[in-house]
Short mmCIF file of C-alpha atoms in Angstrom, two decimals:
data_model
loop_
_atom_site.label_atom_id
_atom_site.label_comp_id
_atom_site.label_asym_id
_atom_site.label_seq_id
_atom_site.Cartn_x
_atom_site.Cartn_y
_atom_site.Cartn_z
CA UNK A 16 4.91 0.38 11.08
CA UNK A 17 6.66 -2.46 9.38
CA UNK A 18 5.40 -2.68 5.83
CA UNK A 19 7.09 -4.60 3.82
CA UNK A 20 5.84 -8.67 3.40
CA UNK A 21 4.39 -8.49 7.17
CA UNK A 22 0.70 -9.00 6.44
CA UNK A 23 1.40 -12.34 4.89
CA UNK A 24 2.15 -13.45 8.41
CA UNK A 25 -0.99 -12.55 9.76
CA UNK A 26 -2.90 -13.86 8.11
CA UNK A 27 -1.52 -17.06 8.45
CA UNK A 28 -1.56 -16.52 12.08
CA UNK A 29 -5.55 -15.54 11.41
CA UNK A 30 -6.07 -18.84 10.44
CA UNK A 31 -4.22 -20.64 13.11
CA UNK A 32 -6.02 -18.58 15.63
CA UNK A 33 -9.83 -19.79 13.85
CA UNK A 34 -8.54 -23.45 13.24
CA UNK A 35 -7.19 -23.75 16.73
CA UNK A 36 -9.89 -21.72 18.47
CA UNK A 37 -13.11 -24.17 16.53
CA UNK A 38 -11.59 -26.99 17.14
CA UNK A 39 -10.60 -26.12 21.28
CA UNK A 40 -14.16 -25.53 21.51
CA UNK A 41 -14.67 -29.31 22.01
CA UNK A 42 -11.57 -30.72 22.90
CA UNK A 43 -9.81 -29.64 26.32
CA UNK A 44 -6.24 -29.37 25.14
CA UNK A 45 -3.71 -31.64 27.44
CA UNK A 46 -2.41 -28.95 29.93
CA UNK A 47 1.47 -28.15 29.46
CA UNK A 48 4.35 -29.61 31.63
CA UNK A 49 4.84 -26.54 33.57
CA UNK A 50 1.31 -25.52 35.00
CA UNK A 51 0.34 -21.92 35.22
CA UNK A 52 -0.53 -20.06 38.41
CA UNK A 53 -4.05 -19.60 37.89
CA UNK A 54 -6.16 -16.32 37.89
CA UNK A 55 -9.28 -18.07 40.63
CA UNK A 56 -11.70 -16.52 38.16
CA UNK A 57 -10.16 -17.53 34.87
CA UNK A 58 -9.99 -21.75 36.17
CA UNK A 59 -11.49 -23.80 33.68
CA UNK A 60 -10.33 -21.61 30.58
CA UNK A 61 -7.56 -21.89 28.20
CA UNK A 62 -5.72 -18.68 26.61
CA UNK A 63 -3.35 -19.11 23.23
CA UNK A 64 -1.30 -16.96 21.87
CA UNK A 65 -1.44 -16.40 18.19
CA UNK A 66 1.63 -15.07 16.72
CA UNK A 67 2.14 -13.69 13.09
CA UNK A 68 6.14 -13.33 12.93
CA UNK A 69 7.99 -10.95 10.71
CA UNK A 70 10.97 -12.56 10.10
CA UNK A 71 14.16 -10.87 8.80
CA UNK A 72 17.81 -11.16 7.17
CA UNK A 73 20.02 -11.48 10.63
CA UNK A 74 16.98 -10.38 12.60
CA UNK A 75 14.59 -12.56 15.42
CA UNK A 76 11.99 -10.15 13.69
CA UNK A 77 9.19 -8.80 15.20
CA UNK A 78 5.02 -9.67 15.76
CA UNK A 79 2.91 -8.12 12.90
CA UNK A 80 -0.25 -9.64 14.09
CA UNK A 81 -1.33 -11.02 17.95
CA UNK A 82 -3.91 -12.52 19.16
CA UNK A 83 -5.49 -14.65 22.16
CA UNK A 84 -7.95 -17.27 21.49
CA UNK A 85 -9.82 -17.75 24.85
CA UNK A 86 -11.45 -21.08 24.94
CA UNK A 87 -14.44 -22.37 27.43
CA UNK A 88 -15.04 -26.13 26.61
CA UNK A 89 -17.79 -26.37 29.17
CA UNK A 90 -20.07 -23.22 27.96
CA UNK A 91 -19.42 -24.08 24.27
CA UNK A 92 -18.03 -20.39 23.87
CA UNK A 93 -15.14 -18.83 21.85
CA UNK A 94 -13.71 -15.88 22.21
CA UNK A 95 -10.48 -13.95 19.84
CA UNK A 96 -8.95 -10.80 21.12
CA UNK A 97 -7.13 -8.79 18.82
CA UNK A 98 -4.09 -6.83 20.08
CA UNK A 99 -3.11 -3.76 17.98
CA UNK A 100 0.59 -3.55 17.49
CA UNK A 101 1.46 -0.01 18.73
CA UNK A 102 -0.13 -1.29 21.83
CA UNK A 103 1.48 0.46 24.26
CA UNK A 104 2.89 -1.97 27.17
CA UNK A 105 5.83 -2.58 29.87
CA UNK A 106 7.96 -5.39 28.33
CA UNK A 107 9.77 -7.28 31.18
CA UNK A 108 13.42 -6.73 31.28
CA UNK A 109 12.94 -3.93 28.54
CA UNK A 110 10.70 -1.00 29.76
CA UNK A 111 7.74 0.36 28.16
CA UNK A 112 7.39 -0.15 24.26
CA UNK A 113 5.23 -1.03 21.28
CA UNK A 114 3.57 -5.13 21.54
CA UNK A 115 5.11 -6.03 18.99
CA UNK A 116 8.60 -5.79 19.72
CA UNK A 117 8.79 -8.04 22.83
CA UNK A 118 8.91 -10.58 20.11
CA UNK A 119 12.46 -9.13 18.88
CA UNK A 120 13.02 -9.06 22.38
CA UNK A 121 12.93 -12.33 23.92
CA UNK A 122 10.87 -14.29 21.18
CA UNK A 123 7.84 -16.12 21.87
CA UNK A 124 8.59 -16.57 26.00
CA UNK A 125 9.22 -13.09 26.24
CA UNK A 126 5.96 -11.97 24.11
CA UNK A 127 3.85 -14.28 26.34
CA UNK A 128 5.37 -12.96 29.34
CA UNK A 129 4.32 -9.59 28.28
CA UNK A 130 0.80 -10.30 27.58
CA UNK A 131 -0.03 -11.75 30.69
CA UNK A 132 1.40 -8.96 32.63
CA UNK A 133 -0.88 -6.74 30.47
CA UNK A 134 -3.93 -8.44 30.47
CA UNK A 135 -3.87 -10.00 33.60
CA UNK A 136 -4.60 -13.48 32.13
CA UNK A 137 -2.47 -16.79 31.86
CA UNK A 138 -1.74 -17.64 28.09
CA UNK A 139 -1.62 -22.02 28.29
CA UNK A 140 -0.01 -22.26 25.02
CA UNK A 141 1.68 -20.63 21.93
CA UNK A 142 1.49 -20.47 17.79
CA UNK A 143 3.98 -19.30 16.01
CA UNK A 144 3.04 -18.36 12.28
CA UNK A 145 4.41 -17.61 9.18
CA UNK A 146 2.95 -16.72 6.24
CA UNK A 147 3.58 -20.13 3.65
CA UNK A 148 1.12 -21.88 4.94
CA UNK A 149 -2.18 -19.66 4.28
CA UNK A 150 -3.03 -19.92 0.89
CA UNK A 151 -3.04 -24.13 1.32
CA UNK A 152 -4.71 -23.87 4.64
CA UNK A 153 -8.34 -21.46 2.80
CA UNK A 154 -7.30 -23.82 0.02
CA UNK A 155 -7.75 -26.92 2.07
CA UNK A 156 -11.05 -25.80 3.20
CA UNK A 157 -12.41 -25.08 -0.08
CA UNK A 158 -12.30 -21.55 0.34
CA UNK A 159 -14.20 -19.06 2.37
CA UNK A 160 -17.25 -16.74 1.25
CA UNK A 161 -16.79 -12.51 1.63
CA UNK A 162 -18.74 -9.75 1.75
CA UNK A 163 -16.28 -7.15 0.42
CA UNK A 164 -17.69 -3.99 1.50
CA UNK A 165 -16.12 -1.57 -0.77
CA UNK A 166 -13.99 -1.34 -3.53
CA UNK A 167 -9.95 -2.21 -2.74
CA UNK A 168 -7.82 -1.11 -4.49
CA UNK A 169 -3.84 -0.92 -4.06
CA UNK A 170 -0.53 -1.02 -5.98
CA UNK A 171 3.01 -1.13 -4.26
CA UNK A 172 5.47 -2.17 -6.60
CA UNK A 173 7.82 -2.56 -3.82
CA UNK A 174 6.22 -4.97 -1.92
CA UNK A 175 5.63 -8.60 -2.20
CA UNK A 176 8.78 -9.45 -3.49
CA UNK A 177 8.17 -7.44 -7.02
CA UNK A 178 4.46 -5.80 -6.36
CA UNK A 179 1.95 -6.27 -4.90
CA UNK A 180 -1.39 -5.39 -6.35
CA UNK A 181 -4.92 -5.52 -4.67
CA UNK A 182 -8.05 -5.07 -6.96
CA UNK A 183 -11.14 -6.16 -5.75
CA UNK A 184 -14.96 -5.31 -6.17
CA UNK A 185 -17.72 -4.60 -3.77
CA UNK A 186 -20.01 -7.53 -3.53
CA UNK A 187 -20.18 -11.08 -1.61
CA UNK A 188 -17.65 -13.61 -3.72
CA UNK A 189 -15.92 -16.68 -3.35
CA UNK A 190 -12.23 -16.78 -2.44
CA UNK A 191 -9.55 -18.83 -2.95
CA UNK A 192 -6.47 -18.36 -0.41
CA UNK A 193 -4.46 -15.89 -2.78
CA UNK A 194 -7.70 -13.67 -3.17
CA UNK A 195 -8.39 -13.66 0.48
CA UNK A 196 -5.21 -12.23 0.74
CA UNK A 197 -6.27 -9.58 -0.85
CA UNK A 198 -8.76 -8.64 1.23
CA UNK A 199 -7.23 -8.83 4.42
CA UNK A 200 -3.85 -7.06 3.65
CA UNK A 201 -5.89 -4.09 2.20
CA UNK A 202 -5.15 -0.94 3.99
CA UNK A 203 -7.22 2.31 3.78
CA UNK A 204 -7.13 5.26 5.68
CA UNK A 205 -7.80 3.69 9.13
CA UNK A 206 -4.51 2.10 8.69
CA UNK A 207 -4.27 -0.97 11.02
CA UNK A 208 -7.54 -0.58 13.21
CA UNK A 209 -8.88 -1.36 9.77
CA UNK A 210 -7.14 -3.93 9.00
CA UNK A 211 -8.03 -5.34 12.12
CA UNK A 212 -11.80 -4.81 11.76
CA UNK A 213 -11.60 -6.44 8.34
CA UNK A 214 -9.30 -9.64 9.83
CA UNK A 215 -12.17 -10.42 12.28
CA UNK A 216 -14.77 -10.51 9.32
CA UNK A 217 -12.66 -12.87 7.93
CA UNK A 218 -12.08 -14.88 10.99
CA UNK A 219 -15.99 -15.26 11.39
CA UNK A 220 -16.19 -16.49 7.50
CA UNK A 221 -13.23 -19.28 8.31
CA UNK A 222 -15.20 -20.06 11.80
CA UNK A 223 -18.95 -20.83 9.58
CA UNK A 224 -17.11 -22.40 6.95
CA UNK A 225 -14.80 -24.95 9.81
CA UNK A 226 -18.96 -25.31 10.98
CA UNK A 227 -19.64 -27.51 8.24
CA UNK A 228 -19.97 -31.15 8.78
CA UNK A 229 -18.78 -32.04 5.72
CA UNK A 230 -15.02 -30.59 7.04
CA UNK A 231 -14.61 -34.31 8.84
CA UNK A 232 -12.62 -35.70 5.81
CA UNK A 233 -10.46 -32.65 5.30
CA UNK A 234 -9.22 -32.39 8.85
CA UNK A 235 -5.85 -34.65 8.21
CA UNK A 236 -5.39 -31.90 4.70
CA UNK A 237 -5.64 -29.13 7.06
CA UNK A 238 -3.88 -30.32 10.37
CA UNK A 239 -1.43 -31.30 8.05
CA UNK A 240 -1.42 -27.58 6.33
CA UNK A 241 -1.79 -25.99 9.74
CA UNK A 242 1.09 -27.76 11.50
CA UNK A 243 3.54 -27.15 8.27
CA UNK A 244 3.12 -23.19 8.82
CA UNK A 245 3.39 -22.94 13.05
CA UNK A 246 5.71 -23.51 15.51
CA UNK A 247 3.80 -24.61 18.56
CA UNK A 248 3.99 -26.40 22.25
CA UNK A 249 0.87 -28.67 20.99
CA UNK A 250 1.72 -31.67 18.74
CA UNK A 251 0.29 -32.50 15.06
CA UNK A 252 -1.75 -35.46 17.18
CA UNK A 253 -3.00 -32.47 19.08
CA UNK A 254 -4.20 -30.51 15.94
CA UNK A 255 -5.37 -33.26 14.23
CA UNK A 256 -7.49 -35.04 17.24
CA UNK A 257 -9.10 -31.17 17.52
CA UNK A 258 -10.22 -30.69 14.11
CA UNK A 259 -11.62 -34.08 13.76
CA UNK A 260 -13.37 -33.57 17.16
CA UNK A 261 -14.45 -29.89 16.44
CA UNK A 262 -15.77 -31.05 12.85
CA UNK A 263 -18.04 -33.62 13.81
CA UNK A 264 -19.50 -32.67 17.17
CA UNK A 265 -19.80 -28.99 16.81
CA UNK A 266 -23.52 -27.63 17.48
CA UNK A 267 -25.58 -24.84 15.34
CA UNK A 268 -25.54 -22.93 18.57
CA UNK A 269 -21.85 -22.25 18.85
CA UNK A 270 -20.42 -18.59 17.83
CA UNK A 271 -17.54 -16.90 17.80
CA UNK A 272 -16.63 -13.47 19.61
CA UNK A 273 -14.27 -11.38 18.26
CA UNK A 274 -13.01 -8.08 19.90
CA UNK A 275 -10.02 -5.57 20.07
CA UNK A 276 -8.17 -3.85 22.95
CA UNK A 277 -10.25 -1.24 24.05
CA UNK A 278 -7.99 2.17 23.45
CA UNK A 279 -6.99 5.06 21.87
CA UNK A 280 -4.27 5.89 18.87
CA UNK A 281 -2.32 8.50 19.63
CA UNK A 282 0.79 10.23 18.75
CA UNK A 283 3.86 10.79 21.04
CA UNK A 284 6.90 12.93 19.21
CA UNK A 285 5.45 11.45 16.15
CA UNK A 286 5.61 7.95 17.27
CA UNK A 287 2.24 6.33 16.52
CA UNK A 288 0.84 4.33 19.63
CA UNK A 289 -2.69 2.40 20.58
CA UNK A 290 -3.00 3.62 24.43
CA UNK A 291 -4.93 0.86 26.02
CA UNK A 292 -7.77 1.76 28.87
CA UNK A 293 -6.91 -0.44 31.46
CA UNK A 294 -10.26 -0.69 33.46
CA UNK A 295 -12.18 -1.31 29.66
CA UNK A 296 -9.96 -3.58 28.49
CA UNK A 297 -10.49 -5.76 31.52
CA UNK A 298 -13.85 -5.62 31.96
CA UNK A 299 -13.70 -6.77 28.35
CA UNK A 300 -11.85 -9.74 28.75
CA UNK A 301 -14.38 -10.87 31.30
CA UNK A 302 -16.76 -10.67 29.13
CA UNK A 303 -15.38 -12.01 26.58
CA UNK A 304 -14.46 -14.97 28.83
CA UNK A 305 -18.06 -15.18 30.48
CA UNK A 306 -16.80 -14.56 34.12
CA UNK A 307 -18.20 -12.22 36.47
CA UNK A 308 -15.69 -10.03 37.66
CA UNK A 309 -13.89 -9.58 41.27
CA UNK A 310 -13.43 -6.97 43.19
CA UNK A 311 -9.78 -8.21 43.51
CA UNK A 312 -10.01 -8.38 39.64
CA UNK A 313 -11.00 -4.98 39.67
CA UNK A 314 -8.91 -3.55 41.79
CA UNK A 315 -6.14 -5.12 39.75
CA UNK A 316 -7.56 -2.99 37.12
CA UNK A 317 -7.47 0.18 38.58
CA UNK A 318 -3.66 -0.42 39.32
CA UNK A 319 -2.75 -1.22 35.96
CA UNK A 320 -4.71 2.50 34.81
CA UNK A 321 -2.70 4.26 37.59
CA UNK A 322 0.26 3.09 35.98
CA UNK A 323 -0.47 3.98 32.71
CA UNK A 324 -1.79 7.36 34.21
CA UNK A 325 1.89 7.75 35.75
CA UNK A 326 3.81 7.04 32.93
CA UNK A 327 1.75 9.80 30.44
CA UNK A 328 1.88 11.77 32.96
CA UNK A 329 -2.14 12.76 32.36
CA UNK A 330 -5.59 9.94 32.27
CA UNK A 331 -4.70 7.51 30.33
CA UNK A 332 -8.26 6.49 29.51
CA UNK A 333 -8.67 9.73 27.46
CA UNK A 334 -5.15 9.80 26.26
CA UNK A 335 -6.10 10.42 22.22
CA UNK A 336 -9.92 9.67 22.85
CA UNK A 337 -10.64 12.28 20.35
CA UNK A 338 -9.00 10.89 17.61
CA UNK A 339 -5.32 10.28 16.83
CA UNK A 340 -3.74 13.33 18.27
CA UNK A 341 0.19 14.57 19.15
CA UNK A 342 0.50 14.32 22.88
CA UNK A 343 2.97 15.89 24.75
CA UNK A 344 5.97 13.63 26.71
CA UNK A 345 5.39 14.65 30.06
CA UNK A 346 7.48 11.83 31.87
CA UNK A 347 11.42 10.39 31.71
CA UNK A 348 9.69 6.85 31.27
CA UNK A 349 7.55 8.14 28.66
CA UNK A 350 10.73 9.58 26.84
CA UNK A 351 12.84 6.69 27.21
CA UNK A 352 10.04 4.73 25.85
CA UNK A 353 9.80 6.97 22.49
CA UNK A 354 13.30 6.47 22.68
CA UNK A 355 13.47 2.97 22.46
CA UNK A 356 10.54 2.83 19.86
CA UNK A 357 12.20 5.05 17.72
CA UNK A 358 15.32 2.71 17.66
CA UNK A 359 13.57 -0.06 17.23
CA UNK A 360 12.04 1.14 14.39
CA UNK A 361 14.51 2.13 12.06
CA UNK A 362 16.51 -0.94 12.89
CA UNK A 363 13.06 -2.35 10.92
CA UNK A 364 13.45 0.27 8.13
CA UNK A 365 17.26 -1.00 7.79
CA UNK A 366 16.93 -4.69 7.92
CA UNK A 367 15.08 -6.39 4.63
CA UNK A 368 12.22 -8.51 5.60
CA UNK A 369 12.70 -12.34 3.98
CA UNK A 370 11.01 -12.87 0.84
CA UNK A 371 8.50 -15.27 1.16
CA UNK A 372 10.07 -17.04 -1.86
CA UNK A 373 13.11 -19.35 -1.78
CA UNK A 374 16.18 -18.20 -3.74
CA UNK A 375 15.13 -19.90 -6.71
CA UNK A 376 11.49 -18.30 -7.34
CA UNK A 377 10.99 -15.63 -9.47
CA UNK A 378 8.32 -13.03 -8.87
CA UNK A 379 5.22 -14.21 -10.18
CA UNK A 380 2.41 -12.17 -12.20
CA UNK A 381 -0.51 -11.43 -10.66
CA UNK A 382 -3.15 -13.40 -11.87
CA UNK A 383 -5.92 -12.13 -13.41
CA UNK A 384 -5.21 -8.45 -12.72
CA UNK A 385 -4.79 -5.11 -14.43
CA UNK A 386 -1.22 -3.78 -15.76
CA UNK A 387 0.23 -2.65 -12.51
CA UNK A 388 0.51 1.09 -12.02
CA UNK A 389 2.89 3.32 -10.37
CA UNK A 390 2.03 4.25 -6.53
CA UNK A 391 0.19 7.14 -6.51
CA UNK A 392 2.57 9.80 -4.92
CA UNK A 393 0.92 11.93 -2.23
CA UNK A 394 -0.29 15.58 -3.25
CA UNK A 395 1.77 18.19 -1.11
CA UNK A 396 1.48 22.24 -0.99
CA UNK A 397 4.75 23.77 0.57
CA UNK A 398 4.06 27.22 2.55
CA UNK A 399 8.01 28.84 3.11
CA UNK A 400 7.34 30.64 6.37
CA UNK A 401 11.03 30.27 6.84
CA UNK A 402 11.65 33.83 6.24
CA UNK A 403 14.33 32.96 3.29
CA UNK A 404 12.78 32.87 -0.51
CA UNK A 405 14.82 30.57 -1.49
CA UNK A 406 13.54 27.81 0.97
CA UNK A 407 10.83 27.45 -1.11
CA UNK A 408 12.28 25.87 -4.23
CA UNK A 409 14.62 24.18 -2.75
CA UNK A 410 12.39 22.05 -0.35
CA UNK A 411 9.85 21.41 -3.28
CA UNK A 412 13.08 19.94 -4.92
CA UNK A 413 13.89 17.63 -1.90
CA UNK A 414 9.99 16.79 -1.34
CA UNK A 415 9.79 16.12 -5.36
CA UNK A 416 12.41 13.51 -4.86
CA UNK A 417 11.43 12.14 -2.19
CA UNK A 418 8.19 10.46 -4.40
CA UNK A 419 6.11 13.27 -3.89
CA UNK A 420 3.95 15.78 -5.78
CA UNK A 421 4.25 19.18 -4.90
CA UNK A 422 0.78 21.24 -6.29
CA UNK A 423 1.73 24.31 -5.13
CA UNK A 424 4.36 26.87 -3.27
CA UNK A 425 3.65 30.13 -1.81
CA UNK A 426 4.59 32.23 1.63
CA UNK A 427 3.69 32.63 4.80
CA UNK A 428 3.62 34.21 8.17
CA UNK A 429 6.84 33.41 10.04
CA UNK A 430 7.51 30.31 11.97
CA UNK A 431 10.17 28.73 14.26
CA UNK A 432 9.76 25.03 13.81
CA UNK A 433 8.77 23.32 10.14
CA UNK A 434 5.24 21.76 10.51
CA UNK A 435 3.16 19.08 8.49
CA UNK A 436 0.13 18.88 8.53
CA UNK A 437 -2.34 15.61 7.45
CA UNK A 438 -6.09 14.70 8.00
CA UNK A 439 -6.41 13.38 11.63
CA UNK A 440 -7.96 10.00 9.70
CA UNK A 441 -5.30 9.84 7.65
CA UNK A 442 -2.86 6.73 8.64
CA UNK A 443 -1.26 6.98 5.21
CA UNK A 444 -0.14 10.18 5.12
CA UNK A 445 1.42 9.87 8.52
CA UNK A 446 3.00 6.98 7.27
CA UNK A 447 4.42 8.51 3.79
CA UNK A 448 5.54 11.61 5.43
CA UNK A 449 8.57 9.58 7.71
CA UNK A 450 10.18 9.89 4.12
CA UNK A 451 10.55 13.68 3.91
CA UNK A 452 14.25 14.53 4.48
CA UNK A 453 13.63 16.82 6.97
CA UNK A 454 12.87 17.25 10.54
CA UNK A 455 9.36 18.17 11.11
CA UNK A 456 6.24 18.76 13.68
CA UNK A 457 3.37 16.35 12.39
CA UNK A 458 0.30 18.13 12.88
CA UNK A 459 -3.23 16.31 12.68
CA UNK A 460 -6.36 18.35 11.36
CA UNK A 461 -7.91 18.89 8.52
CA UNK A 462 -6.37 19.31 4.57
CA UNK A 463 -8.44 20.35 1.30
CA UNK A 464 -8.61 18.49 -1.08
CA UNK A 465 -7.54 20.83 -3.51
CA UNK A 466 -4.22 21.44 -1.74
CA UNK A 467 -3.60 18.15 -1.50
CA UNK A 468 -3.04 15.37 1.17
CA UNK A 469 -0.60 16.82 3.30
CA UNK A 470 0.81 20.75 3.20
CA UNK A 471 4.11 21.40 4.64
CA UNK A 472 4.79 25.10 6.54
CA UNK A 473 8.51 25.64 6.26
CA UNK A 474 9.92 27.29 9.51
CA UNK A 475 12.91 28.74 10.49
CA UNK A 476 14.60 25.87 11.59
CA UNK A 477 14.82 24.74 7.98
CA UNK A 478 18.41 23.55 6.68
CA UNK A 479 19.68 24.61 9.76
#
């Protein structure tokens, strides 16, 4: 996962996607200079690609957020797919890998590429977001109205170039574009399937808002907005002439659809991966797009799950269908592909994300909000199965400073290997426990609360 300053991307790159998607509704975009080989049942449809970048210091960066807007001018129909990004897919060129880092890759081309070879569809055209633009463009529309379903709350003092701090109550309120960010770069403990669930709540609130007639005077505000935070193959004319369309000829009876890549998480050697089902996920698309399937279509379908099914060496369709779960590399291709992850990665973890402030600005206090505390450390009980007493102390010492809280230490039945164990809902704890300076087997399961969130059995192969 890459942490640090990526969610400000995507939600730029949510907004794009609604903007774009209302105002295509209306308007048939002018088709590119190259035309794509059209899929016979998808004619008459245009796919865009919605990317939220993660640019970094000496780095293309990767894609934090992706998404398709599927458009059907003449059935008045909209459609968003969300694509996790641990999807697991075959990156042209690369191999098999996570979604998101065909855009370190190859960039944009090379991200498109990819998607159509995984979902079968041709993508027309491209955004490129970053993040600057958001807060002007839910600004420029006066805002957007949320249901906030429970209460968020969340302190990391080392993100958001000098903290960032959510706080926000259950109830339906009024936000401006910095409290909307809030609420969709809130994490819980269904780490970024939750994120994504929440990010299509807030796409339908942008999508009722863009609704209202009264938008037709603030189309040039947010064209303009829009166009200042993408990089695009469709000009600010283009933008423009859609919003002003979309805003004054769009019916009561038009809707928005918003779905994610039908899957799995699951864990491979501790790398964290959405493992798409192939025949679901294309059924989904057509009907998401409103087309009636083919049996060439399906067919197509059944090749892409075979090749999924090779490569895991097992069926991929219930590959971690019973919750986020270890699974074991049975494959070369599946290795290499850990491999690569893996690599990619920790080049992440070593290069600093860009601030999304210039040189000049100064970290800014949050408005409005409560004294910002200290991250909670996790809560960790150490069991020293290692067979050497002093193994105990001395990895409470390491876990201690590595931000943790050790509650307790005791001995165990011998072990070979060192093994954590978290809650199999817990996305944070999986997360948290990459920092522990030792080699480790993450288990998934169940923890008490009373010995914490994550209990760590030391085995043999400790300080080897």
């Amino acid at each position: 996962m890459f942490t640090r300053l990526t969610q400000y991307k995507g939600l730029a790159a949510l907004l794009a996607a609604i903007v774009l998607a209302a105002a295509g509704l209306i308007y048939a975009l002018t088709p590119p200079a190259v035309k794509k080989e059209q899929v016979p049942m998808y004619q008459g449809k245009r796919n865009i690609m919605v990317l939220g970048v993660d640019r970094r210091i000496d780095d293309v960066g990767r894609s934090d957020t992706l998404f398709v807007a599927m458009l059907d001018t003449q059935k008045n129909r909209i459609s968003l797919l969300s694509v996790p990004r641990d999807t697991l897919v075959k990156i042209p060129g690369h191999g098999w890998d996570k979604v998101n880092h065909a855009y370190a890759f190859g960039g944009h081309a090379l991200s498109q590429k990819t998607l159509e070879g995984f979902l079968g569809i041709p993508i027309n055209n491209y955004l490129l977001v970053d993040f600057r633009g958001f807060v002007d463009l839910v600004n420029a529309i006066g805002g957007v109205d949320i249901d906030v379903e429970k209460p968020m709350q969340y302190q990391d003092p080392y993100d958001d170039n000098g903290g960032l701090v959510i706080n926000l109550q259950p109830g339906r309120q009024h936000m401006d574009g910095t409290t909307a960010i809030q609420y969709v770069r809130y994490r819980d403990e269904e780490g970024d399937i939750g994120r994504v669930r929440r990010q299509q709540k807030f796409m339908q609130a942008i999508f009722a808002k863009l609704r209202g007639t009264n938008l037709v005077t603030k189309a040039p505000e947010i064209a303009q907005a829009l166009y200042k935070s993408v990089e695009t193959d469709l000009s600010a004319g283009d933008l423009l002439s859609l919003l002003v369309t979309f805003t004054k000829n769009v019916s009561g009876t038009s809707r928005l659809e918003t779905a994610m890549v039908q899957g799995s998480p699951a864990y491979l050697d501790d790398i964290s991966y959405w493992i798409p089902n192939m025949t679901a996920l294309r059924q989904q698309l057509a009907l998401l797009s409103g087309v009636q399937a083919t049996e060439t279509y399906r067919q197509k379908a059944l090749a892409a799950k075979r090749e999924y099914d090779e490569l895991l060496g097992t069926n991929s369709a219930a590959a971690g269908a019973d919750g986020k779960q270890q699974l074991p590399i049975k494959t070369e291709a599946m290795k290499q592909a850990v491999e690569r992850t893996r690599k990619m990665e920790q080049e992440s973890k070593e290069t600093p994300a860009v601030s999304p402030s210039t040189e000049n600005d100064k970290p800014q206090e949050p408005v409005g909000m409560p004294p910002q505390p200290v991250r909670q450390p996790l809560r960790v009980s150490i069991v020293n199965c290692s067979e050497k007493p002093q193994n105990g102390e001395r990895a409470a010492e390491e876990v201690r400073s590595a931000g943790f809280t050790v509650v307790s230490t005791s001995t165990g039945s011998p072990v070979d290997h060192t093994q954590v164990l978290i809650n199999a809902s817990s996305s944070l704890a999986a997360s948290r426990a990459q920092s522990l300076p030792f080699a480790y087997q993450l288990l998934r399961g169940s923890v008490s609360p009373a010995t914490g969130d994550m209990i760590i059995y030391l085995g043999r192969d400790y300080e080897k």
